[in-house]
């Protein structure tokens, strides 16, 4: 085996998996190219855009700021984990309110919104803007995203597990 | 992908960290600064030494001193009752860190201090809180006031084989605080920050006061406030403190965000806002 290749074990969206990765790869790169999980996107690689957001051992994080091998045995949830068995209520609300176009920013927007709603099921607009502030969207101008999160929270069923009917 | 090859180690003790360090290694804390730098090949360490397995994220209070592990993240500060009680300034500071919850879950206080970037929040806030860094190296462990760690932009007194394991600071629960950042936009780096603490005696006179400015010079700038001690804080004292802030500035910092003369101009209003915030809270 090439000197720079090594085996990485991750639990990705509930499945324990291994893949051969290059030691120099970022977590987002390993997820996409070695594990075939393309929900997290590559945007800035500086931590600014949030396109690569995942949940790592329960906490949301920007996966471009991690060296993949440093996360051996971690539990990772990606955007894909949200829609097992259908879209979540939050995702439906994004759909209904035109809160995305290209979808590149969705990992960051949805994980940030979900994290906020877990802490505070009834956030005001200001809190919503704060929560998504680490994420850049080049398509929507943000207002539609804020509206989607607000309308979803106002419906009174703001749990992340909530799956739309 | 990071263009250069490196060895990755994650020692499980401070001794292990120190043993792994040399001129060609780089400590990895949250990685929010190191990882992109390595990606751009601005840093090409032969060995990356991960701090995360060495158990340095503890928060405790010992003899009314607040002790913070170097690996505490901004989220850890925000979640801690001890921080809220003994160093509320840090809570205010952490609330204003940009990058969202994902960044706050990852970026550490040790990384911010060690990176010694002039515009960062933590260095000046820690100087205002009179924090001391606990530093381990081959010769053992010693304590250094954070104010004495900074040599210049991105430069500290830390040797290549030394690691900050944590910070200790006296309780500031009997002081009020002010913290202000001047930024271009919601998510931009600060151009200037001001951290201030104020404690009044029973007669309402200023018993202890400090003001530390960040971003205006290469290293945190401590303003001498002895002129207002022993006096009840009023407009005259506020003016005197702001005058001291302007006078303290000798070599204003220039970067892509703002030239030095801009920073020199905003020093007074930024200092005034922070002091006003601390003043206003003394009434509570
Ligand atoms: C999107 C984004 C937004 C940000 N917003 C802010 C903000 O609002 N305010 C702000 O102040 N900063 C901000 N930052 C900067 C960030 O806070 C700092 O980069 C962070 O605190 C550094 O911590 P880290 O754990 O990621 O450090 P790392 O990147 O892991 O390390 C930084 C440096 O410190 C060294 N180091 C780390 N820990 C130690 C230690 N214990 N002992 C000795 N050396 C050590 C490393 O070798 C490296 O040189 C932002 C960064 C990003 C990417
Ligand atoms: S690609 Fe990770 S934050 Fe932009
Ligand atoms: S939908 Fe395209 S970046 Fe947000």
Short mmCIF file of C-alpha atoms and ligand atoms in Angstrom, two decimals:
data_model
loop_
_atom_site.label_atom_id
_atom_site.label_comp_id
_atom_site.label_asym_id
_atom_site.label_seq_id
_atom_site.Cartn_x
_atom_site.Cartn_y
_atom_site.Cartn_z
CA UNK A 1 0.00 0.00 0.00
CA UNK A 2 1.18 3.53 -0.80
CA UNK A 3 2.78 5.22 2.19
CA UNK A 4 0.10 7.83 2.32
CA UNK A 5 -2.86 5.48 2.24
CA UNK A 6 -4.49 4.23 5.38
CA UNK A 7 -7.77 2.71 6.46
CA UNK A 8 -10.33 5.01 8.03
CA UNK A 9 -13.32 3.71 9.97
CA UNK A 10 -16.38 5.89 10.32
CA UNK A 11 -19.96 5.39 11.31
CA UNK A 12 -21.68 7.30 8.54
CA UNK A 13 -25.40 7.86 8.90
CA UNK A 14 -25.69 4.89 11.20
CA UNK A 15 -23.60 2.47 9.14
CA UNK A 16 -20.18 1.41 10.30
CA UNK A 17 -17.91 1.61 7.27
CA UNK A 18 -14.25 1.58 6.34
CA UNK A 19 -12.46 3.05 3.36
CA UNK A 20 -8.91 3.53 2.23
CA UNK A 21 -8.04 7.21 2.37
CA UNK A 22 -5.02 9.36 1.77
CA UNK A 23 -3.63 10.74 5.03
CA UNK A 24 -3.63 14.19 3.50
CA UNK A 25 -7.35 14.25 2.73
CA UNK A 26 -9.80 16.53 4.45
CA UNK A 27 -12.86 14.93 6.00
CA UNK A 28 -15.15 16.45 3.37
CA UNK A 29 -12.97 15.01 0.61
CA UNK A 30 -12.84 11.55 2.16
CA UNK A 31 -16.62 11.53 2.66
CA UNK A 32 -17.29 12.50 -0.93
CA UNK A 33 -14.69 10.50 -2.82
CA UNK A 34 -13.99 7.49 -0.61
CA UNK A 35 -17.34 6.97 1.08
CA UNK A 36 -19.49 8.24 -1.79
CA UNK A 37 -21.44 10.59 0.46
CA UNK A 38 -21.98 13.76 -1.54
CA UNK A 39 -24.39 15.71 0.67
CA UNK A 40 -21.54 17.78 2.13
CA UNK A 41 -20.18 20.05 -0.60
CA UNK A 42 -16.83 21.73 -1.06
CA UNK A 43 -17.10 25.50 -1.17
CA UNK A 44 -14.45 27.71 0.36
CA UNK A 45 -12.20 25.29 2.28
CA UNK A 46 -11.64 28.10 4.79
CA UNK A 47 -14.53 27.49 7.17
CA UNK A 48 -16.55 30.45 5.92
CA UNK A 49 -19.32 29.02 3.73
CA UNK A 50 -20.71 26.04 5.65
CA UNK A 51 -21.39 23.93 2.52
CA UNK A 52 -19.41 21.04 4.03
CA UNK A 53 -21.33 20.96 7.34
CA UNK A 54 -21.88 17.58 9.02
CA UNK A 55 -22.66 16.38 12.52
CA UNK A 56 -19.58 14.82 14.11
CA UNK A 57 -20.10 12.89 17.34
CA UNK A 58 -23.31 14.84 17.82
CA UNK A 59 -22.06 18.35 17.14
CA UNK A 60 -22.32 20.25 13.89
CA UNK A 61 -19.00 21.15 12.35
CA UNK A 62 -17.42 22.20 9.08
CA UNK A 63 -15.85 19.08 7.63
CA UNK A 64 -13.32 20.99 5.51
CA UNK A 65 -11.58 22.02 8.74
CA UNK A 66 -10.86 18.42 9.75
CA UNK A 67 -8.12 16.09 8.61
CA UNK A 68 -9.95 12.86 7.79
CA UNK A 69 -7.63 10.47 9.63
CA UNK A 70 -8.01 12.53 12.79
CA UNK A 71 -11.67 11.45 12.88
CA UNK A 72 -11.07 7.69 12.85
CA UNK A 73 -14.00 5.96 14.56
CA UNK A 74 -16.12 9.08 14.70
CA UNK A 75 -19.85 9.10 14.15
CA UNK A 76 -20.83 11.27 11.23
CA UNK A 77 -24.24 12.34 10.09
CA UNK A 78 -24.59 14.07 6.77
CA UNK A 79 -27.44 15.75 4.95
CA UNK A 80 -28.44 12.32 3.66
CA UNK A 81 -29.38 11.26 7.20
CA UNK A 82 -32.17 13.83 7.31
CA UNK A 83 -34.31 12.39 4.60
CA UNK A 84 -34.35 8.69 5.35
CA UNK A 85 -38.00 7.77 4.80
CA UNK A 86 -38.98 11.13 3.30
CA UNK A 87 -38.19 14.77 3.81
CA UNK A 88 -38.32 16.20 7.31
CA UNK A 89 -40.80 18.93 8.15
CA UNK A 90 -37.97 21.42 8.08
CA UNK A 91 -36.94 20.31 4.61
CA UNK A 92 -40.57 20.50 3.44
CA UNK A 93 -40.68 24.03 4.71
CA UNK A 94 -37.54 24.89 2.73
CA UNK A 95 -39.27 23.39 -0.32
CA UNK A 96 -42.54 25.24 0.22
CA UNK A 97 -40.85 28.59 0.80
CA UNK A 98 -38.38 28.44 -2.10
CA UNK A 99 -35.54 28.49 0.40
CA UNK A 100 -33.04 26.97 -2.00
CA UNK A 101 -32.19 26.92 -5.67
CA UNK A 102 -28.95 25.07 -6.37
CA UNK A 103 -28.93 23.42 -2.94
CA UNK A 104 -25.21 23.84 -2.38
CA UNK A 105 -25.70 25.52 0.99
CA UNK A 106 -28.31 23.08 2.30
CA UNK A 107 -26.01 21.03 4.54
CA UNK A 108 -25.05 24.16 6.42
CA UNK A 109 -28.48 25.76 6.45
CA UNK A 110 -30.42 22.66 7.49
CA UNK A 111 -27.96 21.47 10.13
CA UNK A 112 -27.67 24.97 11.59
CA UNK A 113 -31.44 25.38 11.63
CA UNK A 114 -31.95 21.93 13.16
CA UNK A 115 -29.35 22.68 15.83
CA UNK A 116 -31.10 25.93 16.69
CA UNK A 117 -34.53 24.31 16.88
CA UNK A 118 -33.24 21.61 19.21
CA UNK A 119 -32.04 24.30 21.60
CA UNK A 120 -34.97 26.62 21.07
CA UNK A 121 -38.10 25.39 19.30
CA UNK A 122 -39.54 28.93 19.07
CA UNK A 123 -36.74 31.18 17.87
CA UNK A 124 -37.41 34.72 16.71
CA UNK A 125 -36.16 36.05 13.40
CA UNK A 126 -33.03 37.50 14.93
CA UNK A 127 -32.08 34.19 16.52
CA UNK A 128 -32.65 32.43 13.21
CA UNK A 129 -30.37 34.89 11.41
CA UNK A 130 -27.73 34.39 14.09
CA UNK A 131 -27.98 30.62 13.81
CA UNK A 132 -27.45 30.49 10.05
CA UNK A 133 -24.81 33.21 10.09
CA UNK A 134 -21.89 30.84 9.50
CA UNK A 135 -23.30 29.84 6.13
CA UNK A 136 -23.25 31.49 2.75
CA UNK A 137 -26.03 31.13 0.19
CA UNK A 138 -25.42 32.56 -3.26
CA UNK A 139 -28.91 31.95 -4.61
CA UNK A 140 -31.71 32.95 -2.28
CA UNK A 141 -30.69 36.15 -0.55
CA UNK A 142 -31.38 34.45 2.82
CA UNK A 143 -34.87 35.89 3.44
CA UNK A 144 -36.57 32.80 2.06
CA UNK A 145 -34.42 30.60 4.32
CA UNK A 146 -35.32 32.63 7.39
CA UNK A 147 -38.99 32.47 6.42
CA UNK A 148 -38.82 28.69 5.93
CA UNK A 149 -37.32 28.15 9.37
CA UNK A 150 -39.69 30.60 11.04
CA UNK A 151 -42.81 29.13 9.45
CA UNK A 152 -41.73 25.65 10.36
CA UNK A 153 -41.08 26.63 13.98
CA UNK A 154 -44.38 28.54 14.18
CA UNK A 155 -46.32 25.46 13.19
CA UNK A 156 -45.49 24.19 16.65
CA UNK A 157 -43.96 20.91 15.66
CA UNK A 158 -40.35 21.89 15.56
CA UNK A 159 -38.64 18.63 16.28
CA UNK A 160 -35.87 17.52 14.03
CA UNK A 161 -37.14 13.96 13.89
CA UNK A 162 -40.41 15.25 12.64
CA UNK A 163 -41.03 13.75 9.23
CA UNK A 164 -43.42 15.50 6.90
CA UNK A 165 -46.60 13.65 6.05
CA UNK B 1 -6.19 17.75 -0.23
CA UNK B 2 -3.27 18.99 1.81
CA UNK B 3 -0.38 19.05 -0.67
CA UNK B 4 2.45 17.99 1.63
CA UNK B 5 2.97 14.74 3.50
CA UNK B 6 2.83 14.59 7.25
CA UNK B 7 2.65 12.14 10.09
CA UNK B 8 -0.41 12.36 12.36
CA UNK B 9 -0.17 11.70 16.11
CA UNK B 10 -2.75 12.08 18.87
CA UNK B 11 -0.97 11.56 22.21
CA UNK B 12 -3.10 10.80 25.23
CA UNK B 13 -1.18 12.87 27.77
CA UNK B 14 0.57 16.21 28.07
CA UNK B 15 3.91 14.41 28.38
CA UNK B 16 3.12 12.62 25.15
CA UNK B 17 2.32 15.92 23.43
CA UNK B 18 5.56 17.51 24.55
CA UNK B 19 7.60 14.46 23.50
CA UNK B 20 6.07 14.62 20.00
CA UNK B 21 6.92 18.28 19.44
CA UNK B 22 9.91 19.65 17.58
CA UNK B 23 10.73 22.36 15.02
CA UNK B 24 8.99 20.45 12.26
CA UNK B 25 5.77 19.61 14.04
CA UNK B 26 2.58 21.58 14.44
CA UNK B 27 -0.03 21.34 17.14
CA UNK B 28 -3.58 20.78 15.95
CA UNK B 29 -6.34 22.04 18.25
CA UNK B 30 -9.70 22.77 16.61
CA UNK B 31 -7.92 23.08 13.30
CA UNK B 32 -9.92 26.09 12.14
CA UNK B 33 -6.71 27.93 11.47
CA UNK B 34 -4.13 25.17 10.97
CA UNK B 35 -6.05 22.98 8.52
CA UNK B 36 -6.77 25.68 5.90
CA UNK B 37 -3.21 26.94 6.29
CA UNK B 38 -1.86 23.47 5.56
CA UNK B 39 -4.28 23.17 2.65
CA UNK B 40 -2.80 26.31 1.13
CA UNK B 41 0.73 24.99 1.85
CA UNK B 42 1.43 28.06 3.98
CA UNK B 43 2.38 25.63 6.69
CA UNK B 44 4.12 22.34 5.86
CA UNK B 45 4.68 20.48 9.11
CA UNK B 46 6.27 17.03 8.95
CA UNK B 47 4.20 15.98 11.93
CA UNK B 48 0.76 17.04 13.13
CA UNK B 49 0.24 16.62 16.87
CA UNK B 50 -3.45 16.52 17.77
CA UNK B 51 -4.36 17.92 21.19
CA UNK B 52 -7.81 16.42 21.35
CA UNK B 53 -7.00 13.16 23.08
CA UNK B 54 -4.96 14.68 25.91
CA UNK B 55 -7.94 15.66 28.06
CA UNK B 56 -7.51 19.43 28.02
CA UNK B 57 -11.11 20.63 27.79
CA UNK B 58 -11.99 20.82 31.47
CA UNK B 59 -13.57 23.87 33.13
CA UNK B 60 -13.31 24.20 36.89
CA UNK B 61 -13.15 26.71 39.71
CA UNK B 62 -10.30 26.36 42.17
CA UNK B 63 -9.91 28.76 45.06
CA UNK B 64 -12.09 31.30 43.23
CA UNK B 65 -9.91 31.13 40.15
CA UNK B 66 -11.52 30.03 36.93
CA UNK B 67 -9.49 27.32 35.20
CA UNK B 68 -10.10 26.64 31.51
CA UNK B 69 -8.48 23.82 29.57
CA UNK B 70 -6.76 24.99 26.39
CA UNK B 71 -9.09 22.83 24.30
CA UNK B 72 -12.27 24.55 25.50
CA UNK B 73 -14.27 25.71 22.51
CA UNK B 74 -16.42 28.83 22.28
CA UNK B 75 -19.43 26.52 22.71
CA UNK B 76 -17.90 25.14 25.92
CA UNK B 77 -17.56 28.70 27.25
CA UNK B 78 -21.17 29.47 26.36
CA UNK B 79 -22.46 26.30 28.02
CA UNK B 80 -20.55 26.75 31.27
CA UNK B 81 -22.23 28.06 34.43
CA UNK B 82 -18.79 28.70 35.90
CA UNK B 83 -17.84 30.93 33.00
CA UNK B 84 -21.16 32.80 33.25
CA UNK B 85 -20.57 33.37 36.96
CA UNK B 86 -16.84 33.96 37.24
CA UNK B 87 -15.97 35.55 33.90
CA UNK B 88 -19.16 36.86 32.27
CA UNK B 89 -17.02 38.92 29.87
CA UNK B 90 -16.02 35.65 28.17
CA UNK B 91 -19.63 34.75 27.63
CA UNK B 92 -20.32 38.07 25.95
CA UNK B 93 -17.19 37.64 23.86
CA UNK B 94 -18.04 34.08 22.77
CA UNK B 95 -21.57 35.11 21.80
CA UNK B 96 -20.12 37.46 19.20
CA UNK B 97 -17.77 34.97 17.56
CA UNK B 98 -18.70 34.55 13.90
CA UNK B 99 -18.82 31.39 11.82
CA UNK B 100 -21.95 29.99 13.44
CA UNK B 101 -22.44 27.13 15.88
CA UNK B 102 -20.32 24.80 13.75
CA UNK B 103 -17.31 27.06 14.18
CA UNK B 104 -17.99 27.67 17.86
CA UNK B 105 -18.11 23.90 18.41
CA UNK B 106 -14.65 23.51 16.96
CA UNK B 107 -12.44 26.55 17.52
CA UNK B 108 -10.58 26.58 20.84
CA UNK B 109 -9.31 29.27 23.18
CA UNK B 110 -5.82 27.75 23.22
CA UNK B 111 -5.71 27.91 19.43
CA UNK B 112 -6.81 31.52 19.40
CA UNK B 113 -4.18 32.60 21.93
CA UNK B 114 -1.38 30.58 20.31
CA UNK B 115 -2.24 31.86 16.83
CA UNK B 116 -1.82 35.40 18.23
CA UNK B 117 -3.72 37.09 15.44
CA UNK B 118 -4.15 40.78 16.20
CA UNK B 119 -7.84 40.78 15.28
CA UNK B 120 -8.85 37.74 17.35
CA UNK B 121 -11.21 38.14 20.27
CA UNK B 122 -9.62 35.89 22.86
CA UNK B 123 -6.15 37.47 23.30
CA UNK B 124 -7.32 40.92 24.40
CA UNK B 125 -10.22 39.51 26.43
CA UNK B 126 -7.85 37.21 28.31
CA UNK B 127 -5.43 40.06 28.98
CA UNK B 128 -8.32 42.11 30.41
CA UNK B 129 -9.25 39.16 32.64
CA UNK B 130 -5.64 38.93 33.83
CA UNK B 131 -5.44 35.36 32.63
CA UNK B 132 -2.33 33.30 33.11
CA UNK B 133 -1.39 30.57 30.63
CA UNK B 134 -0.23 27.20 31.93
CA UNK B 135 2.57 26.09 29.61
CA UNK B 136 4.20 22.66 29.47
CA UNK B 137 7.50 21.85 27.82
CA UNK B 138 10.48 19.54 28.21
CA UNK B 139 11.62 21.49 31.29
CA UNK B 140 8.27 21.08 33.04
CA UNK B 141 5.28 23.33 33.58
CA UNK B 142 5.29 27.07 34.16
CA UNK B 143 2.77 29.89 34.27
CA UNK B 144 2.96 33.02 32.11
CA UNK B 145 0.57 35.98 32.16
CA UNK B 146 -1.19 35.94 28.78
CA UNK B 147 -0.21 39.59 28.36
CA UNK B 148 3.43 38.52 28.23
CA UNK B 149 2.94 35.78 25.64
CA UNK B 150 2.52 38.03 22.61
CA UNK B 151 5.57 39.25 20.72
CA UNK B 152 3.85 40.50 17.58
CA UNK B 153 1.30 39.53 14.94
CA UNK B 154 1.30 35.73 14.88
CA UNK B 155 4.31 35.53 17.21
CA UNK B 156 4.43 34.34 20.82
CA UNK B 157 7.10 33.46 23.35
CA UNK B 158 6.11 29.78 23.10
CA UNK B 159 8.92 27.48 21.98
CA UNK B 160 8.29 24.83 19.30
CA UNK B 161 8.20 22.11 21.95
CA UNK B 162 5.86 23.92 24.32
CA UNK B 163 2.12 23.58 24.63
CA UNK B 164 -0.48 25.66 26.44
CA UNK B 165 -2.47 23.24 28.56
CA UNK B 166 -4.86 25.76 30.04
CA UNK B 167 -5.57 29.17 31.50
CA UNK B 168 -6.32 30.45 34.98
CA UNK B 169 -7.92 33.75 35.84
CA UNK B 170 -9.17 35.46 38.98
CA UNK B 171 -12.91 35.64 39.41
CA UNK B 172 -14.39 38.82 37.95
CA UNK B 173 -17.88 38.22 39.26
CA UNK B 174 -17.91 41.41 41.33
CA UNK B 175 -16.96 43.52 38.30
CA UNK B 176 -19.16 44.70 35.48
CA UNK B 177 -17.88 44.34 31.97
CA UNK B 178 -18.10 45.90 28.57
CA UNK B 179 -17.14 44.24 25.31
CA UNK B 180 -17.36 45.88 21.93
CA UNK B 181 -16.23 44.86 18.46
CA UNK B 182 -16.12 47.09 15.44
CA UNK B 183 -16.68 45.07 12.29
CA UNK B 184 -17.35 45.84 8.65
CA UNK B 185 -20.19 43.38 8.39
CA UNK B 186 -21.87 40.63 10.34
CA UNK B 187 -19.35 37.94 9.53
CA UNK B 188 -16.15 39.92 9.01
CA UNK B 189 -13.10 39.92 11.25
CA UNK B 190 -13.13 42.69 13.83
CA UNK B 191 -11.21 45.86 13.05
CA UNK B 192 -10.98 46.74 16.71
CA UNK B 193 -12.19 45.24 19.98
CA UNK B 194 -12.38 46.67 23.49
CA UNK B 195 -12.70 44.66 26.68
CA UNK B 196 -13.26 46.42 29.96
CA UNK B 197 -13.89 45.48 33.59
CA UNK B 198 -14.97 47.83 36.31
CA UNK B 199 -15.43 47.30 40.04
CA UNK B 200 -16.84 49.86 42.45
CA UNK B 201 -16.33 49.98 46.22
CA UNK B 202 -19.19 50.38 48.70
CA UNK B 203 -19.09 54.13 48.30
CA UNK B 204 -19.50 53.81 44.53
CA UNK B 205 -15.91 54.73 43.75
CA UNK B 206 -13.92 52.95 41.13
CA UNK B 207 -11.84 50.35 42.92
CA UNK B 208 -10.51 48.42 39.96
CA UNK B 209 -10.67 49.24 36.28
CA UNK B 210 -9.09 47.83 33.18
CA UNK B 211 -9.41 48.38 29.49
CA UNK B 212 -7.65 46.30 26.86
CA UNK B 213 -7.92 46.98 23.14
CA UNK B 214 -7.56 44.28 20.50
CA UNK B 215 -6.83 44.66 16.80
CA UNK B 216 -5.55 48.21 17.04
CA UNK B 217 -1.92 47.17 17.46
CA UNK B 218 -0.08 43.91 16.75
CA UNK B 219 -0.62 42.75 20.32
CA UNK B 220 -3.34 43.51 22.88
CA UNK B 221 -3.00 47.06 24.16
CA UNK B 222 -3.53 47.65 27.88
CA UNK B 223 -4.71 51.14 28.76
CA UNK B 224 -3.59 52.68 32.04
CA UNK B 225 -6.70 53.62 34.03
CA UNK B 226 -5.11 54.61 37.34
CA UNK B 227 -6.39 58.17 36.70
CA UNK B 228 -9.96 57.11 37.38
CA UNK B 229 -9.35 54.92 40.44
CA UNK B 230 -10.87 56.13 43.69
CA UNK B 231 -13.41 58.27 41.85
CA UNK B 232 -17.06 57.58 41.14
CA UNK B 233 -17.42 56.94 37.40
CA UNK B 234 -19.00 59.88 35.61
CA UNK B 235 -18.66 61.73 32.34
CA UNK B 236 -15.35 63.24 33.35
CA UNK B 237 -13.89 59.84 34.21
CA UNK B 238 -15.20 58.40 30.95
CA UNK B 239 -13.50 61.17 29.00
CA UNK B 240 -10.27 60.66 30.95
CA UNK B 241 -10.29 56.92 30.22
CA UNK B 242 -10.93 57.46 26.52
CA UNK B 243 -8.11 60.01 26.38
CA UNK B 244 -5.80 57.43 27.94
CA UNK B 245 -6.84 54.89 25.30
CA UNK B 246 -5.94 57.22 22.46
CA UNK B 247 -2.68 58.18 24.13
CA UNK B 248 -1.70 54.54 24.64
CA UNK B 249 -1.76 53.80 20.91
CA UNK B 250 1.68 54.10 19.36
CA UNK B 251 1.90 51.75 16.36
CA UNK B 252 -1.57 51.14 14.91
CA UNK B 253 -1.97 47.88 13.01
CA UNK B 254 -2.61 47.81 9.27
CA UNK B 255 -4.14 44.86 7.41
CA UNK B 256 -6.54 44.25 4.51
CA UNK B 257 -9.49 45.31 6.65
CA UNK B 258 -8.27 48.75 7.60
CA UNK B 259 -5.18 50.95 7.51
CA UNK B 260 -3.52 52.04 10.72
CA UNK B 261 -4.86 55.59 10.65
CA UNK B 262 -8.41 54.26 10.44
CA UNK B 263 -7.75 52.10 13.49
CA UNK B 264 -6.25 55.09 15.29
CA UNK B 265 -9.43 57.05 14.54
CA UNK B 266 -11.82 54.38 15.78
CA UNK B 267 -9.90 53.61 18.97
CA UNK B 268 -11.61 56.34 20.98
CA UNK B 269 -15.22 55.51 20.04
CA UNK B 270 -14.68 51.77 20.46
CA UNK B 271 -13.13 52.31 23.90
CA UNK B 272 -15.95 54.69 24.82
CA UNK B 273 -18.64 52.19 23.86
CA UNK B 274 -17.09 49.41 25.94
CA UNK B 275 -16.60 51.67 28.96
CA UNK B 276 -20.14 52.99 28.65
CA UNK B 277 -21.44 49.43 28.62
CA UNK B 278 -19.51 48.57 31.81
CA UNK B 279 -20.53 51.88 33.44
CA UNK B 280 -24.20 51.28 32.62
CA UNK B 281 -24.10 47.85 34.27
CA UNK B 282 -22.71 49.15 37.56
CA UNK B 283 -26.21 50.35 38.43
CA UNK B 284 -27.61 46.82 38.50
C1 LIG C 1 -15.37 31.00 9.79
C2 LIG C 1 -14.47 31.47 10.89
C3 LIG C 1 -14.91 32.47 11.75
C4 LIG C 1 -14.09 32.92 12.79
N1 LIG C 1 -14.56 33.91 13.60
C5 LIG C 1 -13.76 34.38 14.60
C6 LIG C 1 -14.20 35.42 15.47
O1 LIG C 1 -15.32 35.93 15.36
N2 LIG C 1 -13.36 35.84 16.43
C7 LIG C 1 -12.11 35.30 16.58
O2 LIG C 1 -11.40 35.74 17.46
N3 LIG C 1 -11.69 34.32 15.79
C8 LIG C 1 -12.47 33.86 14.80
N4 LIG C 1 -12.01 32.87 13.99
C9 LIG C 1 -10.70 32.34 14.24
C10 LIG C 1 -10.81 31.17 15.18
O3 LIG C 1 -11.45 31.50 16.33
C11 LIG C 1 -9.50 30.77 15.58
O4 LIG C 1 -8.98 30.32 14.39
C12 LIG C 1 -9.60 29.66 16.60
O5 LIG C 1 -9.96 30.09 17.89
C13 LIG C 1 -8.34 28.98 16.65
O6 LIG C 1 -8.54 27.83 17.42
P1 LIG C 1 -8.33 26.39 16.82
O7 LIG C 1 -8.56 25.50 17.96
O8 LIG C 1 -9.11 26.15 15.61
O9 LIG C 1 -6.78 26.48 16.46
P2 LIG C 1 -5.85 25.67 15.45
O10 LIG C 1 -6.16 26.10 14.07
O11 LIG C 1 -5.94 24.22 15.75
O12 LIG C 1 -4.46 26.22 15.94
C14 LIG C 1 -4.10 27.59 15.81
C15 LIG C 1 -2.60 27.75 16.13
O13 LIG C 1 -2.35 27.58 17.50
C16 LIG C 1 -1.47 26.49 17.75
N5 LIG C 1 -2.02 25.86 18.95
C17 LIG C 1 -3.30 25.44 19.10
N6 LIG C 1 -3.52 25.06 20.36
C18 LIG C 1 -2.35 25.24 21.04
C19 LIG C 1 -1.95 25.02 22.38
N7 LIG C 1 -2.81 24.55 23.29
N8 LIG C 1 -0.67 25.32 22.74
C20 LIG C 1 0.19 25.83 21.81
N9 LIG C 1 -0.13 26.05 20.53
C21 LIG C 1 -1.38 25.76 20.14
C22 LIG C 1 -1.51 25.66 16.49
O14 LIG C 1 -0.33 24.93 16.29
C23 LIG C 1 -1.69 26.75 15.46
O15 LIG C 1 -0.48 27.36 15.19
C24 LIG C 1 -12.80 32.38 12.96
C25 LIG C 1 -12.36 31.36 12.12
C26 LIG C 1 -13.16 30.91 11.09
C27 LIG C 1 -12.65 29.82 10.20
S1 LIG C 2 -16.09 24.28 2.37
FE1 LIG C 2 -16.10 24.03 4.50
S2 LIG C 2 -16.86 25.91 5.20
FE2 LIG C 2 -16.72 26.25 3.07
S1 LIG C 3 -29.34 27.52 -2.74
FE1 LIG C 3 -27.60 27.87 -3.94
S2 LIG C 3 -26.19 28.47 -2.46
FE2 LIG C 3 -27.97 28.40 -1.31
#
